[in-house]
Amino acid sequence: MSAQTAQWQDVAPLLQVRELSKFYAPGKGCGDIDFDLYPGEVLGIVGESGSGKSTLLNVLSARLAPDAGQVIYQSEQFGELDLYACDEAQRRVLMRSEWGIVHQHARDGLRMNVSAGANIGERLMAVGERHYGNIRERAQAWLEAVEIDSSRIDDRPSQFSGGMQQRLQIARNLVTHPQLIFMDEPTGGLDVSVQAKLLDMLRGLVAELGLSVIIVTHDLAVARLLAHRLMVMRRGQVVESGLTDQVLDDPQHPYTQLLVSSILQN
Ligand SMILES: Nc1ncnc2c1ncn2[C@@H]1O[C@H](COP(=O)(O)OP(=O)(O)OP(=O)(O)O)[C@@H](O)[C@H]1O
């Protein structure tokens, strides 16, 4: 067992997922999902298109009710919460404070026609910050943290490149110091060099802030770089899970072997 795994298992899980299922039709969705996510851990969910990754992410992040099963979350504000037995109001509080969601398409996670500063400030205002000077100062600091020149604070995201939009989305999410981030193909659709820069930044921020992350990707290079642990999905089921290096270097399930040999990628 690695030192990092031992450390995770000494503390309570942040998320406990038990027998979770959501199917639209047989084989379409996700089923029998069981895992624990520990503070500071990055879990990658990989699999080919249509394997149920996004469905699972949506159920885990309280955006899509499951058919069966439980998601227990250790909230800073509310203590242990059963996500689908608690109040809608509590889920909304989690979404705007303790959680972040980074979408594949920046337009799903940003307001494209308000300024970059307002995109970040809006999240701060949602958790009660009212002081204009503080909001602007923190927005500037976060723009710099994601390597966007703070002189761009009054520009709209629609004036930014794809990579900058993703970095702004990350800043908007991180400004409230969330403990759990959900990411759905955060580098999808970007040029390879832009992807590399974004991944490097994400890796740095995740380590520096001790974030817990669940990241969906079909790109095993992204999974290798960011995730400590992987779950491999096929037709809505987890066929293999384990430490990232083990799964990618010594895949046990024939499907994972195909995936790793890149026959199923793209
Ligand atoms: N709202 C919906 N209604 C009906 N079927 C759906 C719905 N959303 C997804 N599906 C189906 O469920 C299956 C799993 O989709 P999902 O988006 O979770 O897969 P995925 O692994 O994230 O794929 P991709 O990488 O292409 O996004 C697919 O067959 C999809 O067509």
mmCIF file of C-alpha atoms and ligand atoms in Angstrom:
data_model
loop_
_atom_site.group_PDB
_atom_site.id
_atom_site.type_symbol
_atom_site.label_atom_id
_atom_site.label_comp_id
_atom_site.label_asym_id
_atom_site.label_seq_id
_atom_site.Cartn_x
_atom_site.Cartn_y
_atom_site.Cartn_z
ATOM 1 C CA MET A 1 0.000 0.000 0.000
ATOM 2 C CA SER A 2 1.421 3.417 -0.887
ATOM 3 C CA ALA A 3 1.961 6.090 1.746
ATOM 4 C CA GLN A 4 -0.717 8.210 0.118
ATOM 5 C CA THR A 5 -3.333 5.436 0.243
ATOM 6 C CA ALA A 6 -2.556 4.768 3.913
ATOM 7 C CA GLN A 7 -3.035 8.464 4.625
ATOM 8 C CA TRP A 8 -6.416 8.558 2.850
ATOM 9 C CA GLN A 9 -7.721 5.583 4.713
ATOM 10 C CA ASP A 10 -6.917 7.130 8.081
ATOM 11 C CA VAL A 11 -9.614 9.757 7.555
ATOM 12 C CA ALA A 12 -13.351 9.544 6.877
ATOM 13 C CA PRO A 13 -14.369 9.386 3.207
ATOM 14 C CA LEU A 14 -15.678 12.586 1.685
ATOM 15 C CA LEU A 15 -18.092 10.662 -0.493
ATOM 16 C CA GLN A 16 -19.524 7.174 0.001
ATOM 17 C CA VAL A 17 -21.330 5.744 -2.989
ATOM 18 C CA ARG A 18 -23.470 2.663 -2.473
ATOM 19 C CA GLU A 19 -25.230 0.535 -5.088
ATOM 20 C CA LEU A 20 -25.958 3.563 -7.214
ATOM 21 C CA SER A 21 -27.909 3.077 -10.443
ATOM 22 C CA LYS A 22 -29.467 5.241 -13.096
ATOM 23 C CA PHE A 23 -30.567 3.661 -16.373
ATOM 24 C CA TYR A 24 -32.398 5.264 -19.274
ATOM 25 C CA ALA A 25 -32.684 1.887 -20.997
ATOM 26 C CA PRO A 26 -30.885 -1.446 -20.553
ATOM 27 C CA GLY A 27 -27.114 -0.824 -20.804
ATOM 28 C CA LYS A 28 -27.665 2.935 -21.108
ATOM 29 C CA GLY A 29 -26.734 4.741 -17.924
ATOM 30 C CA CYS A 30 -24.800 3.375 -14.938
ATOM 31 C CA GLY A 31 -25.416 0.653 -12.365
ATOM 32 C CA ASP A 32 -24.080 -1.065 -9.231
ATOM 33 C CA ILE A 33 -21.638 1.733 -8.543
ATOM 34 C CA ASP A 34 -19.833 1.451 -5.201
ATOM 35 C CA PHE A 35 -16.806 3.436 -4.076
ATOM 36 C CA ASP A 36 -15.409 5.807 -1.452
ATOM 37 C CA LEU A 37 -13.629 9.045 -2.284
ATOM 38 C CA TYR A 38 -11.176 10.377 0.292
ATOM 39 C CA PRO A 39 -10.175 14.012 0.926
ATOM 40 C CA GLY A 40 -7.414 15.035 -1.481
ATOM 41 C CA GLU A 41 -8.024 12.121 -3.815
ATOM 42 C CA VAL A 42 -8.513 12.394 -7.579
ATOM 43 C CA LEU A 43 -10.697 9.684 -9.083
ATOM 44 C CA GLY A 44 -10.796 9.282 -12.851
ATOM 45 C CA ILE A 45 -13.793 7.728 -14.569
ATOM 46 C CA VAL A 46 -12.762 6.418 -17.973
ATOM 47 C CA GLY A 47 -14.459 4.455 -20.748
ATOM 48 C CA GLU A 48 -15.514 4.833 -24.341
ATOM 49 C CA SER A 49 -18.274 7.168 -25.510
ATOM 50 C CA GLY A 50 -21.680 6.076 -24.216
ATOM 51 C CA SER A 51 -20.302 3.959 -21.361
ATOM 52 C CA GLY A 52 -22.188 6.035 -18.770
ATOM 53 C CA LYS A 53 -19.464 8.326 -17.436
ATOM 54 C CA SER A 54 -21.429 11.574 -17.631
ATOM 55 C CA THR A 55 -24.577 9.929 -16.297
ATOM 56 C CA LEU A 56 -22.608 8.762 -13.257
ATOM 57 C CA LEU A 57 -21.025 12.196 -12.762
ATOM 58 C CA ASN A 58 -24.430 13.841 -12.904
ATOM 59 C CA VAL A 59 -25.868 11.427 -10.329
ATOM 60 C CA LEU A 60 -22.850 11.898 -8.032
ATOM 61 C CA SER A 61 -23.126 15.686 -8.192
ATOM 62 C CA ALA A 62 -26.834 15.787 -7.344
ATOM 63 C CA ARG A 63 -27.866 16.890 -10.829
ATOM 64 C CA LEU A 64 -29.702 13.700 -11.778
ATOM 65 C CA ALA A 65 -31.727 11.571 -9.364
ATOM 66 C CA PRO A 66 -30.704 7.884 -9.303
ATOM 67 C CA ASP A 67 -33.113 4.976 -9.713
ATOM 68 C CA ALA A 68 -31.544 3.336 -6.651
ATOM 69 C CA GLY A 69 -28.640 3.659 -4.232
ATOM 70 C CA GLN A 70 -27.090 6.310 -2.047
ATOM 71 C CA VAL A 71 -24.506 9.058 -2.177
ATOM 72 C CA ILE A 72 -23.350 10.092 1.304
ATOM 73 C CA TYR A 73 -21.363 13.313 1.426
ATOM 74 C CA GLN A 74 -19.377 14.680 4.363
ATOM 75 C CA SER A 75 -20.346 18.346 4.293
ATOM 76 C CA GLU A 76 -18.349 21.064 6.044
ATOM 77 C CA GLN A 77 -21.573 22.896 6.857
ATOM 78 C CA PHE A 78 -24.150 20.157 7.371
ATOM 79 C CA GLY A 79 -22.153 17.107 8.489
ATOM 80 C CA GLU A 80 -23.014 13.768 6.895
ATOM 81 C CA LEU A 81 -25.636 14.202 4.179
ATOM 82 C CA ASP A 82 -27.518 11.637 2.126
ATOM 83 C CA LEU A 83 -27.671 13.637 -1.113
ATOM 84 C CA TYR A 84 -30.971 12.294 -2.323
ATOM 85 C CA ALA A 85 -32.673 12.303 1.096
ATOM 86 C CA CYS A 86 -31.719 15.866 2.064
ATOM 87 C CA ASP A 87 -33.417 19.154 1.190
ATOM 88 C CA GLU A 88 -33.089 20.643 -2.262
ATOM 89 C CA ALA A 89 -32.017 23.857 -0.472
ATOM 90 C CA GLN A 90 -29.057 22.044 1.108
ATOM 91 C CA ARG A 91 -28.014 20.636 -2.271
ATOM 92 C CA ARG A 92 -28.119 24.150 -3.729
ATOM 93 C CA VAL A 93 -25.878 25.434 -0.928
ATOM 94 C CA LEU A 94 -23.372 22.642 -1.620
ATOM 95 C CA MET A 95 -23.331 23.441 -5.323
ATOM 96 C CA ARG A 96 -22.509 27.077 -4.804
ATOM 97 C CA SER A 97 -20.004 26.702 -1.981
ATOM 98 C CA GLU A 98 -18.479 23.284 -1.178
ATOM 99 C CA TRP A 99 -18.551 21.882 -4.711
ATOM 100 C CA GLY A 100 -17.321 23.010 -8.061
ATOM 101 C CA ILE A 101 -18.358 21.747 -11.470
ATOM 102 C CA VAL A 102 -16.080 22.191 -14.472
ATOM 103 C CA HIS A 103 -17.970 21.521 -17.688
ATOM 104 C CA GLN A 104 -16.497 20.420 -20.996
ATOM 105 C CA HIS A 105 -18.031 23.415 -22.725
ATOM 106 C CA ALA A 106 -17.162 26.676 -20.988
ATOM 107 C CA ARG A 107 -20.513 28.152 -22.038
ATOM 108 C CA ASP A 108 -22.226 25.628 -19.722
ATOM 109 C CA GLY A 109 -20.192 26.822 -16.753
ATOM 110 C CA LEU A 110 -19.791 30.540 -17.465
ATOM 111 C CA ARG A 111 -22.020 33.457 -18.242
ATOM 112 C CA MET A 112 -20.560 34.464 -21.564
ATOM 113 C CA ASN A 113 -21.964 37.979 -21.679
ATOM 114 C CA VAL A 114 -20.893 39.279 -18.306
ATOM 115 C CA SER A 115 -17.306 40.187 -17.463
ATOM 116 C CA ALA A 116 -14.680 37.721 -16.274
ATOM 117 C CA GLY A 117 -14.622 39.525 -12.928
ATOM 118 C CA ALA A 118 -18.387 39.227 -12.595
ATOM 119 C CA ASN A 119 -18.224 35.521 -13.410
ATOM 120 C CA ILE A 120 -15.900 35.010 -10.464
ATOM 121 C CA GLY A 121 -17.595 37.587 -8.236
ATOM 122 C CA GLU A 122 -21.000 36.025 -8.728
ATOM 123 C CA ARG A 123 -19.859 32.845 -6.920
ATOM 124 C CA LEU A 124 -18.507 34.925 -4.051
ATOM 125 C CA MET A 125 -21.753 36.882 -3.789
ATOM 126 C CA ALA A 126 -23.680 33.618 -3.722
ATOM 127 C CA VAL A 127 -21.863 32.717 -0.512
ATOM 128 C CA GLY A 128 -22.560 36.090 1.085
ATOM 129 C CA GLU A 129 -19.629 38.348 0.083
ATOM 130 C CA ARG A 130 -20.986 41.870 -0.436
ATOM 131 C CA HIS A 131 -17.948 44.164 -0.398
ATOM 132 C CA TYR A 132 -17.241 45.297 -3.971
ATOM 133 C CA GLY A 133 -13.557 46.011 -3.306
ATOM 134 C CA ASN A 134 -12.993 42.562 -1.783
ATOM 135 C CA ILE A 135 -14.818 40.841 -4.605
ATOM 136 C CA ARG A 136 -12.791 42.629 -7.261
ATOM 137 C CA GLU A 137 -9.540 41.994 -5.438
ATOM 138 C CA ARG A 138 -10.237 38.283 -5.096
ATOM 139 C CA ALA A 139 -11.379 38.043 -8.703
ATOM 140 C CA GLN A 140 -8.092 39.659 -9.795
ATOM 141 C CA ALA A 141 -6.068 37.291 -7.623
ATOM 142 C CA TRP A 142 -7.860 34.279 -9.076
ATOM 143 C CA LEU A 143 -7.400 35.501 -12.644
ATOM 144 C CA GLU A 144 -3.662 35.706 -11.961
ATOM 145 C CA ALA A 145 -3.724 32.264 -10.311
ATOM 146 C CA VAL A 146 -5.082 30.757 -13.531
ATOM 147 C CA GLU A 147 -2.629 32.790 -15.610
ATOM 148 C CA ILE A 148 -5.078 35.269 -17.079
ATOM 149 C CA ASP A 149 -3.737 38.824 -16.999
ATOM 150 C CA SER A 150 -5.822 40.690 -14.423
ATOM 151 C CA SER A 151 -6.150 43.606 -16.877
ATOM 152 C CA ARG A 152 -8.690 41.353 -18.652
ATOM 153 C CA ILE A 153 -11.049 41.469 -15.648
ATOM 154 C CA ASP A 154 -13.653 43.575 -17.453
ATOM 155 C CA ASP A 155 -13.568 41.548 -20.658
ATOM 156 C CA ARG A 156 -16.241 38.997 -21.390
ATOM 157 C CA PRO A 157 -15.474 35.289 -21.678
ATOM 158 C CA SER A 158 -16.730 35.455 -25.270
ATOM 159 C CA GLN A 159 -13.576 37.541 -25.976
ATOM 160 C CA PHE A 160 -11.323 34.802 -24.532
ATOM 161 C CA SER A 161 -9.711 31.821 -26.247
ATOM 162 C CA GLY A 162 -11.014 28.304 -25.465
ATOM 163 C CA GLY A 163 -8.141 27.606 -23.068
ATOM 164 C CA MET A 164 -8.656 30.909 -21.252
ATOM 165 C CA GLN A 165 -12.369 30.219 -20.926
ATOM 166 C CA GLN A 166 -11.594 26.887 -19.261
ATOM 167 C CA ARG A 167 -9.134 28.577 -16.918
ATOM 168 C CA LEU A 168 -11.754 31.197 -16.058
ATOM 169 C CA GLN A 169 -14.236 28.418 -15.352
ATOM 170 C CA ILE A 170 -11.721 26.896 -12.958
ATOM 171 C CA ALA A 171 -11.146 30.243 -11.221
ATOM 172 C CA ARG A 172 -14.894 30.753 -10.856
ATOM 173 C CA ASN A 173 -15.198 27.346 -9.230
ATOM 174 C CA LEU A 174 -12.217 27.615 -6.908
ATOM 175 C CA VAL A 175 -12.856 31.090 -5.536
ATOM 176 C CA THR A 176 -15.198 29.731 -2.836
ATOM 177 C CA HIS A 177 -12.643 27.123 -1.689
ATOM 178 C CA PRO A 178 -14.728 24.067 -2.554
ATOM 179 C CA GLN A 179 -13.603 20.709 -1.210
ATOM 180 C CA LEU A 180 -14.959 18.619 -4.082
ATOM 181 C CA ILE A 181 -14.743 19.310 -7.813
ATOM 182 C CA PHE A 182 -16.561 17.429 -10.541
ATOM 183 C CA MET A 183 -15.012 17.689 -14.004
ATOM 184 C CA ASP A 184 -16.480 16.409 -17.256
ATOM 185 C CA GLU A 185 -13.840 16.237 -20.016
ATOM 186 C CA PRO A 186 -12.269 19.556 -18.941
ATOM 187 C CA THR A 187 -9.727 19.500 -21.778
ATOM 188 C CA GLY A 188 -12.053 18.176 -24.481
ATOM 189 C CA GLY A 189 -12.059 20.164 -27.709
ATOM 190 C CA LEU A 190 -8.843 22.092 -26.930
ATOM 191 C CA ASP A 191 -5.639 22.007 -28.979
ATOM 192 C CA VAL A 192 -3.010 19.630 -27.667
ATOM 193 C CA SER A 193 -0.637 22.388 -26.483
ATOM 194 C CA VAL A 194 -3.513 24.241 -24.797
ATOM 195 C CA GLN A 195 -4.598 20.973 -23.151
ATOM 196 C CA ALA A 196 -1.103 20.406 -21.799
ATOM 197 C CA LYS A 197 -0.988 23.841 -20.205
ATOM 198 C CA LEU A 198 -4.432 23.404 -18.657
ATOM 199 C CA LEU A 199 -3.587 19.951 -17.310
ATOM 200 C CA ASP A 200 -0.390 21.232 -15.792
ATOM 201 C CA MET A 201 -2.271 24.019 -14.071
ATOM 202 C CA LEU A 202 -5.023 21.708 -12.857
ATOM 203 C CA ARG A 203 -2.488 19.302 -11.448
ATOM 204 C CA GLY A 204 -0.755 22.112 -9.557
ATOM 205 C CA LEU A 205 -3.986 23.549 -8.145
ATOM 206 C CA VAL A 206 -5.348 20.156 -7.095
ATOM 207 C CA ALA A 207 -2.146 19.359 -5.175
ATOM 208 C CA GLU A 208 -1.739 22.841 -3.711
ATOM 209 C CA LEU A 209 -5.338 23.132 -2.494
ATOM 210 C CA GLY A 210 -5.743 19.468 -1.507
ATOM 211 C CA LEU A 211 -8.873 19.210 -3.650
ATOM 212 C CA SER A 212 -10.888 16.048 -4.056
ATOM 213 C CA VAL A 213 -11.798 15.582 -7.687
ATOM 214 C CA ILE A 214 -13.937 13.250 -9.747
ATOM 215 C CA ILE A 215 -12.952 13.628 -13.376
ATOM 216 C CA VAL A 216 -14.627 12.037 -16.359
ATOM 217 C CA THR A 217 -12.463 11.584 -19.411
ATOM 218 C CA HIS A 218 -12.123 9.312 -22.388
ATOM 219 C CA ASP A 219 -8.490 10.424 -22.671
ATOM 220 C CA LEU A 220 -6.218 8.033 -20.786
ATOM 221 C CA ALA A 221 -3.316 10.512 -20.933
ATOM 222 C CA VAL A 222 -5.446 12.985 -18.975
ATOM 223 C CA ALA A 223 -6.383 10.237 -16.514
ATOM 224 C CA ARG A 224 -2.739 9.225 -16.113
ATOM 225 C CA LEU A 225 -1.662 12.771 -15.379
ATOM 226 C CA LEU A 226 -4.382 13.768 -12.926
ATOM 227 C CA ALA A 227 -5.991 10.734 -11.309
ATOM 228 C CA HIS A 228 -4.707 8.739 -8.341
ATOM 229 C CA ARG A 229 -7.296 6.051 -8.915
ATOM 230 C CA LEU A 230 -9.387 4.963 -11.920
ATOM 231 C CA MET A 231 -12.751 3.351 -12.524
ATOM 232 C CA VAL A 232 -13.158 1.854 -15.977
ATOM 233 C CA MET A 233 -16.741 1.812 -17.278
ATOM 234 C CA ARG A 234 -18.304 -0.238 -19.985
ATOM 235 C CA ARG A 235 -22.015 -0.249 -20.838
ATOM 236 C CA GLY A 236 -22.897 1.350 -17.548
ATOM 237 C CA GLN A 237 -20.911 -1.003 -15.317
ATOM 238 C CA VAL A 238 -17.509 -0.620 -13.657
ATOM 239 C CA VAL A 239 -15.377 -3.399 -15.131
ATOM 240 C CA GLU A 240 -12.131 -2.550 -13.352
ATOM 241 C CA SER A 241 -10.879 -0.129 -10.727
ATOM 242 C CA GLY A 242 -7.629 0.505 -8.906
ATOM 243 C CA LEU A 243 -4.616 2.756 -8.661
ATOM 244 C CA THR A 244 -4.074 4.580 -11.957
ATOM 245 C CA ASP A 245 -0.648 3.141 -12.716
ATOM 246 C CA GLN A 246 -1.816 -0.384 -11.942
ATOM 247 C CA VAL A 247 -4.886 -0.118 -14.147
ATOM 248 C CA LEU A 248 -3.025 1.455 -17.072
ATOM 249 C CA ASP A 249 0.210 -0.533 -16.854
ATOM 250 C CA ASP A 250 -1.267 -3.897 -15.978
ATOM 251 C CA PRO A 251 -4.936 -3.925 -17.020
ATOM 252 C CA GLN A 252 -6.769 -7.067 -15.938
ATOM 253 C CA HIS A 253 -10.109 -6.857 -17.736
ATOM 254 C CA PRO A 254 -10.096 -7.511 -21.508
ATOM 255 C CA TYR A 255 -12.032 -4.285 -22.074
ATOM 256 C CA THR A 256 -9.423 -2.250 -20.183
ATOM 257 C CA GLN A 257 -6.724 -4.002 -22.172
ATOM 258 C CA LEU A 258 -8.429 -2.904 -25.398
ATOM 259 C CA LEU A 259 -8.883 0.596 -24.076
ATOM 260 C CA VAL A 260 -5.232 0.868 -23.052
ATOM 261 C CA SER A 261 -4.048 -0.511 -26.371
ATOM 262 C CA SER A 262 -6.021 2.477 -27.734
ATOM 263 C CA ILE A 263 -8.234 0.416 -30.037
ATOM 264 C CA LEU A 264 -11.305 1.930 -28.366
ATOM 265 C CA GLN A 265 -10.017 5.454 -27.867
ATOM 266 C CA ASN A 266 -11.445 8.424 -29.803
HETATM 267 N N1 LIG B 1 -31.209 11.995 -21.113
HETATM 268 C C1 LIG B 1 -31.015 10.811 -21.687
HETATM 269 N N2 LIG B 1 -32.049 10.078 -22.146
HETATM 270 C C2 LIG B 1 -31.875 8.855 -22.714
HETATM 271 N N3 LIG B 1 -30.652 8.269 -22.877
HETATM 272 C C3 LIG B 1 -29.588 8.947 -22.446
HETATM 273 C C4 LIG B 1 -29.704 10.243 -21.829
HETATM 274 N N4 LIG B 1 -28.454 10.669 -21.507
HETATM 275 C C5 LIG B 1 -27.597 9.690 -21.904
HETATM 276 N N5 LIG B 1 -28.274 8.660 -22.449
HETATM 277 C C6 LIG B 1 -27.682 7.416 -22.978
HETATM 278 O O1 LIG B 1 -27.044 6.750 -21.886
HETATM 279 C C7 LIG B 1 -25.798 6.186 -22.323
HETATM 280 C C8 LIG B 1 -24.679 6.736 -21.470
HETATM 281 O O2 LIG B 1 -24.496 8.109 -21.794
HETATM 282 P P1 LIG B 1 -23.384 9.013 -21.079
HETATM 283 O O3 LIG B 1 -23.501 10.394 -21.640
HETATM 284 O O4 LIG B 1 -23.492 8.855 -19.617
HETATM 285 O O5 LIG B 1 -22.047 8.298 -21.592
HETATM 286 P P2 LIG B 1 -20.573 8.858 -21.627
HETATM 287 O O6 LIG B 1 -19.701 7.706 -21.292
HETATM 288 O O7 LIG B 1 -20.459 10.077 -20.788
HETATM 289 O O8 LIG B 1 -20.380 9.219 -23.149
HETATM 290 P P3 LIG B 1 -19.609 10.470 -23.845
HETATM 291 O O9 LIG B 1 -18.155 10.244 -23.543
HETATM 292 O O10 LIG B 1 -19.950 10.326 -25.286
HETATM 293 O O11 LIG B 1 -20.166 11.708 -23.212
HETATM 294 C C9 LIG B 1 -25.662 6.510 -23.801
HETATM 295 O O12 LIG B 1 -26.115 5.396 -24.537
HETATM 296 C C10 LIG B 1 -26.590 7.699 -23.976
HETATM 297 O O13 LIG B 1 -27.103 7.714 -25.304
#
